[in-house]
Amino acid sequence: MIPTIETAPLSEIKAFQEAKLRETLAYVQSHSPFYQKRFADAGISVSDIRTLEDLQKLPVTTKADLQQFNDDFLCVPRHQIIDYATTSGTLGDPVTFGMTDNDLDRLAYNEAISFDCAGIKPGDIVQLMTTMDRRFMAGLAYFLGLRKMKVGVVRVGAGIPELQWDSIRKYQPSHLITVPSFLLKMIEFAEQRGIDYKNSGIKGAICIGEALRNQDFSLSTLSKKITEKWDIKLYSTYASTEMSTAFTECEHAIGGHHHPELIVVETLDDNNQPVQDSEPGELTFTTLGIEAMPLVRFKTGDIVKLHHEPCACGRNTLRVGPVIGRKQQMIKYKGTTLYPPAMTDVLSGFSNIENHIIEIYTNDLGTDEIVIKLAVKQESEIFLREIKEHFQAKLRVTPKIVFTSNAILNQLVFNPMSRKPIHFFDHRTH
């Protein structure tokens, strides 16, 4: 089911994208109040933008723009909106995204070709272990994509290991869609109750929200802990509400594949200039084929590397590597630049840790201060020293670490207003 354009020569992919880009720019010039004003203020004629390189002549769009001018991005009358989704609001106020009937078809197509990347085929059964409610686009996208593929869906939702295992036993799914750390809870539950999880028929899991791989595509600590216990294939997928497009790994696990029909991708530096090949930059995209709320040069806040070597699966498209971190969450600590995922990976190596949060403050000197609060099965000075030594070895810094209870952390991590667990709290005075 690989779309023909994904196996085409690079020159053909580029020409195809440029034609689609010109269509998109003409569309937003005609229909988007936000871009009409933005382009007029900058003295830009979209007819001058012919190539991917010409994109650099256009201003970028930011989350702040979306938050401030949300309704001005809408390109269709409100009665054409079929579904309303919102961003998670991890880095500020949530933003509403309306989708037309055609946008939902595009979303389904995107997920269908993405799941095909990960080896899901018509006739399979997939257990959906993420929420479909609370205006969450991802859960809806997964369901629509699987339906389009003629794949059976077991909509269990998040959490509740007992119900997950009961559904696996009853419906015999071949794949799961889940947050990877929850798989460890599934394994622990199965071991405690004598469930033969290794012969449950699960072949793979499509994982969201947490890093499966390091920058060289080796398994992260979390992935190792899962696969050492349970011999299933883990596939990473990266997406956002704003892009309505996913980058999902194939069986070769060397980055999420780009779908040229759906999105144009750039990586930019702090001055909005393209970074050199294989250098990390802020993922910036222009959506293609969206009716209700297309975005032009939208900066995601995610720092990634793009990979351009051909893949053995036959796709010639670029690939997005694991997210290094969120730009706004970058920490400068004692001369070292850090991102929360790197700290989470260190903590994932300890089975004694039950839960954690990472808090960042501005200290009296005006510099960043890190406090990591841990709920552990067994507290000891020896264990505390072991964690600190591990941080020093892996990240060259030793943050302040304090023990607390799981009950206290759970109130913060599982905020009822949030659709996903929150482990990072930024209290800095920016």
XYZ file of C-alpha atoms in Angstrom:
430
model
C 0.000 0.000 0.000
C 3.036 2.305 -0.271
C 1.875 5.391 -2.218
C 3.708 5.589 -5.566
C 5.158 9.025 -4.809
C 7.028 7.628 -1.776
C 9.111 5.318 -3.970
C 9.675 7.908 -6.744
C 13.081 9.517 -7.416
C 13.892 12.469 -5.137
C 13.640 14.941 -8.027
C 10.110 13.730 -8.752
C 9.108 13.962 -5.061
C 10.430 17.541 -4.950
C 8.569 18.611 -8.121
C 5.387 16.959 -6.805
C 5.680 18.794 -3.479
C 6.307 22.127 -5.189
C 3.126 21.775 -7.248
C 1.150 20.929 -4.081
C 2.778 23.838 -2.226
C 1.710 26.321 -4.904
C -1.876 25.035 -4.602
C -1.788 25.411 -0.807
C -0.426 28.973 -0.920
C -3.045 30.029 -3.471
C -5.713 28.484 -1.225
C -4.625 30.255 1.989
C -4.238 33.537 0.085
C -7.898 33.212 -0.964
C -9.417 31.763 2.225
C -7.332 32.418 5.353
C -7.839 35.798 7.084
C -4.641 35.208 9.075
C -2.387 34.524 6.074
C -4.001 37.221 3.936
C -2.980 39.775 6.550
C 0.408 38.153 7.292
C 1.418 38.095 3.622
C 0.085 41.622 2.966
C 1.980 43.013 5.994
C 5.181 41.393 4.711
C 4.588 42.582 1.118
C 4.597 38.991 -0.168
C 2.969 37.769 -3.355
C 2.422 34.018 -3.113
C 2.849 33.712 -6.872
C 6.574 34.375 -6.251
C 6.848 31.158 -4.202
C 7.521 28.416 -6.758
C 10.035 26.051 -5.120
C 10.666 24.514 -1.713
C 13.679 26.822 -1.340
C 11.362 29.827 -1.885
C 9.601 28.936 1.370
C 12.370 30.822 3.155
C 10.880 34.060 1.788
C 7.748 33.457 3.885
C 7.412 34.294 7.599
C 7.053 31.435 10.080
C 3.887 30.707 12.061
C 4.131 30.025 15.803
C 2.011 28.547 18.581
C 1.568 32.096 19.886
C -0.007 33.071 16.528
C -2.450 30.190 16.822
C -3.308 31.046 20.414
C -3.800 34.757 19.669
C -5.595 34.522 16.308
C -7.144 31.037 16.481
C -10.355 31.841 14.558
C -8.527 33.800 11.834
C -6.873 30.562 10.647
C -10.246 29.062 9.705
C -10.700 28.889 5.918
C -14.253 27.530 5.705
C -17.669 28.575 7.080
C -18.282 27.154 10.544
C -21.157 24.952 9.336
C -18.637 22.906 7.317
C -16.736 21.881 10.457
C -17.502 18.236 11.274
C -15.102 17.693 14.174
C -13.482 19.943 16.768
C -10.152 18.930 18.284
C -7.786 20.809 20.578
C -4.076 20.633 21.177
C -3.064 19.214 24.550
C -1.943 22.601 25.854
C 1.366 21.198 27.137
C 3.132 24.464 26.307
C 0.400 27.058 26.845
C -3.294 27.564 26.106
C -4.929 24.820 24.023
C -5.766 25.697 20.410
C -8.947 24.559 18.662
C -8.714 22.826 15.291
C -11.810 22.378 13.176
C -11.881 19.665 10.500
C -14.140 19.324 7.482
C -15.401 16.049 6.071
C -12.519 16.081 3.557
C -10.028 16.800 6.366
C -11.265 13.707 8.224
C -10.817 11.659 5.027
C -7.257 13.009 4.756
C -6.632 12.145 8.413
C -7.851 8.577 7.816
C -5.662 8.221 4.707
C -2.641 9.512 6.640
C -3.078 6.951 9.410
C -3.800 4.135 6.961
C -0.503 4.622 5.086
C 1.281 5.159 8.419
C -0.030 1.958 9.991
C 0.841 0.143 6.770
C 4.426 1.340 7.394
C 4.285 -0.424 10.756
C 3.150 -3.706 9.245
C -0.582 -3.619 10.065
C -2.596 -5.247 7.265
C -6.296 -5.648 6.326
C -7.843 -8.402 8.417
C -5.715 -7.651 11.495
C -7.256 -6.628 14.815
C -5.756 -3.699 16.703
C -6.355 -2.745 20.336
C -6.636 1.032 20.766
C -5.230 1.930 24.188
C -5.517 5.726 23.915
C -8.512 7.965 24.523
C -10.886 8.986 21.727
C -12.691 11.606 23.813
C -11.672 14.975 25.376
C -11.291 16.540 21.908
C -8.197 14.372 21.320
C -7.366 14.161 17.606
C -4.965 11.204 17.795
C -7.455 8.608 19.077
C -9.967 9.603 16.405
C -7.247 9.530 13.724
C -6.194 6.002 14.708
C -9.768 4.749 14.580
C -10.474 6.374 11.195
C -7.214 5.056 9.700
C -7.793 1.491 10.889
C -11.379 1.579 9.644
C -10.164 2.729 6.226
C -7.735 -0.217 6.175
C -10.577 -2.666 6.984
C -8.829 -3.505 10.251
C -10.792 -4.515 13.364
C -10.524 -2.090 16.294
C -10.932 -2.872 19.996
C -11.515 0.555 21.616
C -10.420 -0.025 25.198
C -8.992 3.440 25.882
C -6.201 4.326 28.301
C -5.206 2.519 31.492
C -6.923 -0.412 33.301
C -4.524 -3.368 32.720
C -7.211 -5.897 33.731
C -9.570 -4.708 30.963
C -6.686 -4.599 28.463
C -5.736 -8.218 29.147
C -9.383 -9.315 29.137
C -9.782 -7.709 25.673
C -6.570 -9.293 24.376
C -7.805 -12.723 25.521
C -11.279 -12.217 23.997
C -10.505 -10.541 20.681
C -6.956 -11.740 19.912
C -5.532 -8.449 18.521
C -2.210 -8.621 16.697
C -1.138 -5.042 17.501
C -1.565 -2.467 20.265
C -1.547 1.336 20.065
C -0.262 2.683 23.362
C 2.087 4.827 25.414
C 5.144 2.528 25.743
C 5.651 2.900 29.521
C 2.134 1.459 29.982
C 3.409 -1.789 28.433
C 5.612 -2.218 31.513
C 2.500 -1.940 33.716
C 0.802 -4.512 31.464
C 3.753 -6.884 31.886
C 3.851 -6.375 35.677
C 0.089 -7.015 35.946
C 0.413 -10.169 33.825
C 3.318 -11.505 35.890
C 1.490 -10.912 39.175
C -1.597 -12.787 37.938
C 0.046 -15.578 35.975
C -1.120 -14.353 32.559
C 0.911 -15.990 29.771
C 1.579 -12.666 28.040
C 4.466 -14.014 25.928
C 1.996 -16.246 24.065
C -0.817 -13.708 23.856
C -0.557 -13.340 20.058
C 0.576 -9.695 20.185
C 3.109 -9.093 17.402
C 3.746 -5.369 17.741
C 2.892 -2.086 19.395
C 2.645 1.347 17.788
C 3.929 3.672 20.485
C 3.177 7.337 21.109
C 4.332 10.040 23.500
C 7.667 8.612 24.678
C 10.988 7.969 22.953
C 11.628 4.398 21.807
C 15.061 5.122 20.378
C 18.225 7.104 20.917
C 19.549 9.442 18.226
C 21.497 6.578 16.601
C 18.240 4.529 16.523
C 19.439 2.107 19.192
C 16.749 1.157 21.721
C 16.106 3.585 24.571
C 16.264 2.285 28.152
C 12.465 2.071 28.202
C 12.347 0.019 24.971
C 15.021 -2.352 26.253
C 13.072 -2.964 29.462
C 9.935 -3.794 27.456
C 11.545 -6.028 24.795
C 13.764 -7.916 27.274
C 10.553 -9.147 28.897
C 8.182 -9.286 25.926
C 9.405 -10.166 22.433
C 7.207 -7.798 20.437
C 8.139 -5.251 17.779
C 7.892 -1.615 18.888
C 7.131 1.053 16.270
C 7.526 4.742 16.956
C 5.062 7.264 15.561
C 5.359 11.055 15.764
C 2.555 13.507 15.017
C 0.746 16.572 16.315
C -2.754 18.016 16.163
C -1.438 20.975 14.171
C 0.020 18.860 11.351
C -2.771 16.205 11.099
C -0.020 13.984 9.705
C 2.057 11.171 11.208
C 5.661 10.062 10.746
C 5.714 6.336 11.519
C 8.590 3.852 11.451
C 8.717 0.868 9.141
C 10.232 -2.487 10.195
C 13.745 -1.076 9.730
C 13.228 1.400 12.613
C 15.396 4.255 11.324
C 12.981 7.152 11.684
C 9.396 8.072 10.867
C 8.639 8.145 7.135
C 7.491 11.379 5.479
C 4.316 11.407 3.361
C 5.001 13.961 0.582
C 1.311 14.210 -0.378
C 0.427 15.573 3.038
C 3.160 17.825 4.380
C 6.303 19.840 3.553
C 9.034 19.586 6.193
C 11.911 21.896 7.175
C 14.303 22.023 10.139
C 15.210 25.562 11.220
C 17.689 27.210 13.572
C 16.969 30.008 16.076
C 17.061 32.555 13.230
C 14.548 30.583 11.130
C 17.266 29.530 8.705
C 17.540 25.913 7.461
C 20.081 23.855 9.399
C 22.738 21.780 7.631
C 21.859 18.204 6.664
C 21.949 15.832 9.677
C 22.075 18.791 12.112
C 19.297 19.144 14.726
C 16.748 21.891 14.129
C 13.194 22.875 14.985
C 10.738 20.832 12.937
C 8.723 23.279 10.834
C 6.004 22.196 8.431
C 3.508 23.350 5.820
C 0.382 21.204 5.561
C -0.894 20.099 2.137
C -4.508 19.310 1.289
C -6.142 20.632 4.470
C -9.374 22.617 3.999
C -10.321 24.022 7.398
C -7.042 25.132 9.009
C -3.969 24.805 6.785
C -0.693 26.028 8.293
C 2.311 27.543 6.496
C 5.802 27.165 7.992
C 4.499 26.256 11.423
C 7.228 25.847 14.058
C 6.434 22.826 16.232
C 8.851 23.510 19.075
C 10.280 19.982 18.612
C 14.022 19.620 17.983
C 14.765 16.759 15.563
C 17.214 15.562 12.921
C 16.055 14.694 9.405
C 17.530 11.638 7.679
C 17.728 11.389 3.900
C 19.400 8.041 3.039
C 17.115 5.609 1.157
C 15.380 3.009 3.330
C 15.453 -0.736 2.625
C 11.627 -0.739 2.702
C 11.647 0.954 -0.731
C 10.508 4.414 0.364
C 12.740 7.282 -0.790
C 11.161 9.893 1.461
C 13.018 11.676 4.248
C 12.659 10.378 7.783
C 12.227 12.224 11.077
C 14.517 10.994 13.858
C 13.569 10.708 17.551
C 12.596 14.024 19.162
C 15.608 15.371 21.048
C 13.391 17.654 23.123
C 10.981 20.574 23.107
C 12.706 23.866 22.371
C 10.875 25.643 25.229
C 11.944 22.910 27.638
C 15.669 23.233 26.958
C 17.605 23.519 30.218
C 21.015 25.095 30.694
C 22.444 23.437 33.781
C 26.018 23.997 34.964
C 27.255 24.588 31.423
C 25.391 21.620 29.915
C 22.353 21.777 27.627
C 19.693 19.239 28.647
C 16.199 18.194 27.584
C 13.713 16.319 29.825
C 13.628 13.136 27.631
C 17.325 12.539 28.345
C 16.676 12.706 32.098
C 13.624 10.456 31.795
C 15.758 7.905 29.947
C 18.251 7.834 32.835
C 15.420 7.282 35.337
C 13.910 4.504 33.175
C 16.947 2.355 33.954
C 15.906 1.833 37.602
C 13.180 -0.702 38.405
C 13.083 0.685 41.977
C 11.549 3.949 40.651
C 7.744 3.839 40.522
C 7.046 7.412 39.447
C 8.829 10.712 38.860
C 8.467 14.382 38.060
C 11.128 16.813 36.844
C 10.790 20.422 38.032
C 12.798 23.367 36.722
C 13.188 26.620 38.648
C 15.113 29.845 38.242
C 17.508 30.186 41.208
C 18.784 33.347 42.933
C 21.579 33.630 40.368
C 19.063 33.686 37.508
C 20.153 30.292 36.198
C 18.229 27.009 35.813
C 17.840 24.683 38.786
C 16.596 21.068 38.435
C 14.717 19.144 41.134
C 13.729 15.529 40.452
C 11.097 14.057 42.768
C 10.929 10.270 42.904
C 8.517 7.725 44.317
C 10.499 4.524 44.885
C 9.771 1.048 46.183
C 12.638 1.236 48.682
C 14.395 4.422 49.813
C 18.075 4.377 50.741
C 21.126 6.614 50.652
C 22.903 3.967 48.579
C 20.174 4.090 45.928
C 20.208 7.894 45.908
C 23.984 7.856 45.360
C 23.579 5.277 42.574
C 21.087 7.505 40.704
C 23.340 10.558 41.038
C 26.353 8.623 39.747
C 24.265 7.411 36.811
C 23.265 10.996 35.942
C 26.885 12.114 36.139
C 28.021 9.274 33.868
C 25.252 9.672 31.284
C 24.589 13.444 31.259
C 27.644 14.896 33.043
C 25.448 16.664 35.625
C 23.878 15.716 38.960
C 20.502 17.369 39.635
C 18.936 17.636 43.088
C 16.942 14.463 43.813
C 14.340 14.053 46.564
C 12.131 11.117 47.537
C 8.380 11.544 47.958
C 5.275 9.339 47.855
C 3.492 7.910 44.841
C 0.212 9.388 46.112
C 1.653 12.926 45.989
C 3.184 12.435 42.531
C 0.067 10.808 41.050
C -1.966 13.959 41.760
C 0.495 15.940 39.620
C 1.265 13.372 36.915
C -2.349 12.360 36.280
C -4.054 15.724 36.177
C -7.748 15.070 35.369
C -7.681 18.014 32.927
C -4.810 16.506 30.914
C -5.078 13.758 28.281
C -1.601 12.422 28.997
C 0.644 11.997 32.047
C 2.667 15.117 32.946
C 6.196 14.481 34.225
C 7.790 17.860 33.464
C 6.962 21.123 35.271
C 8.636 24.350 34.203
C 8.468 26.994 36.944
C 11.102 29.259 35.416
C 10.567 32.990 35.163
C 11.241 33.275 31.425
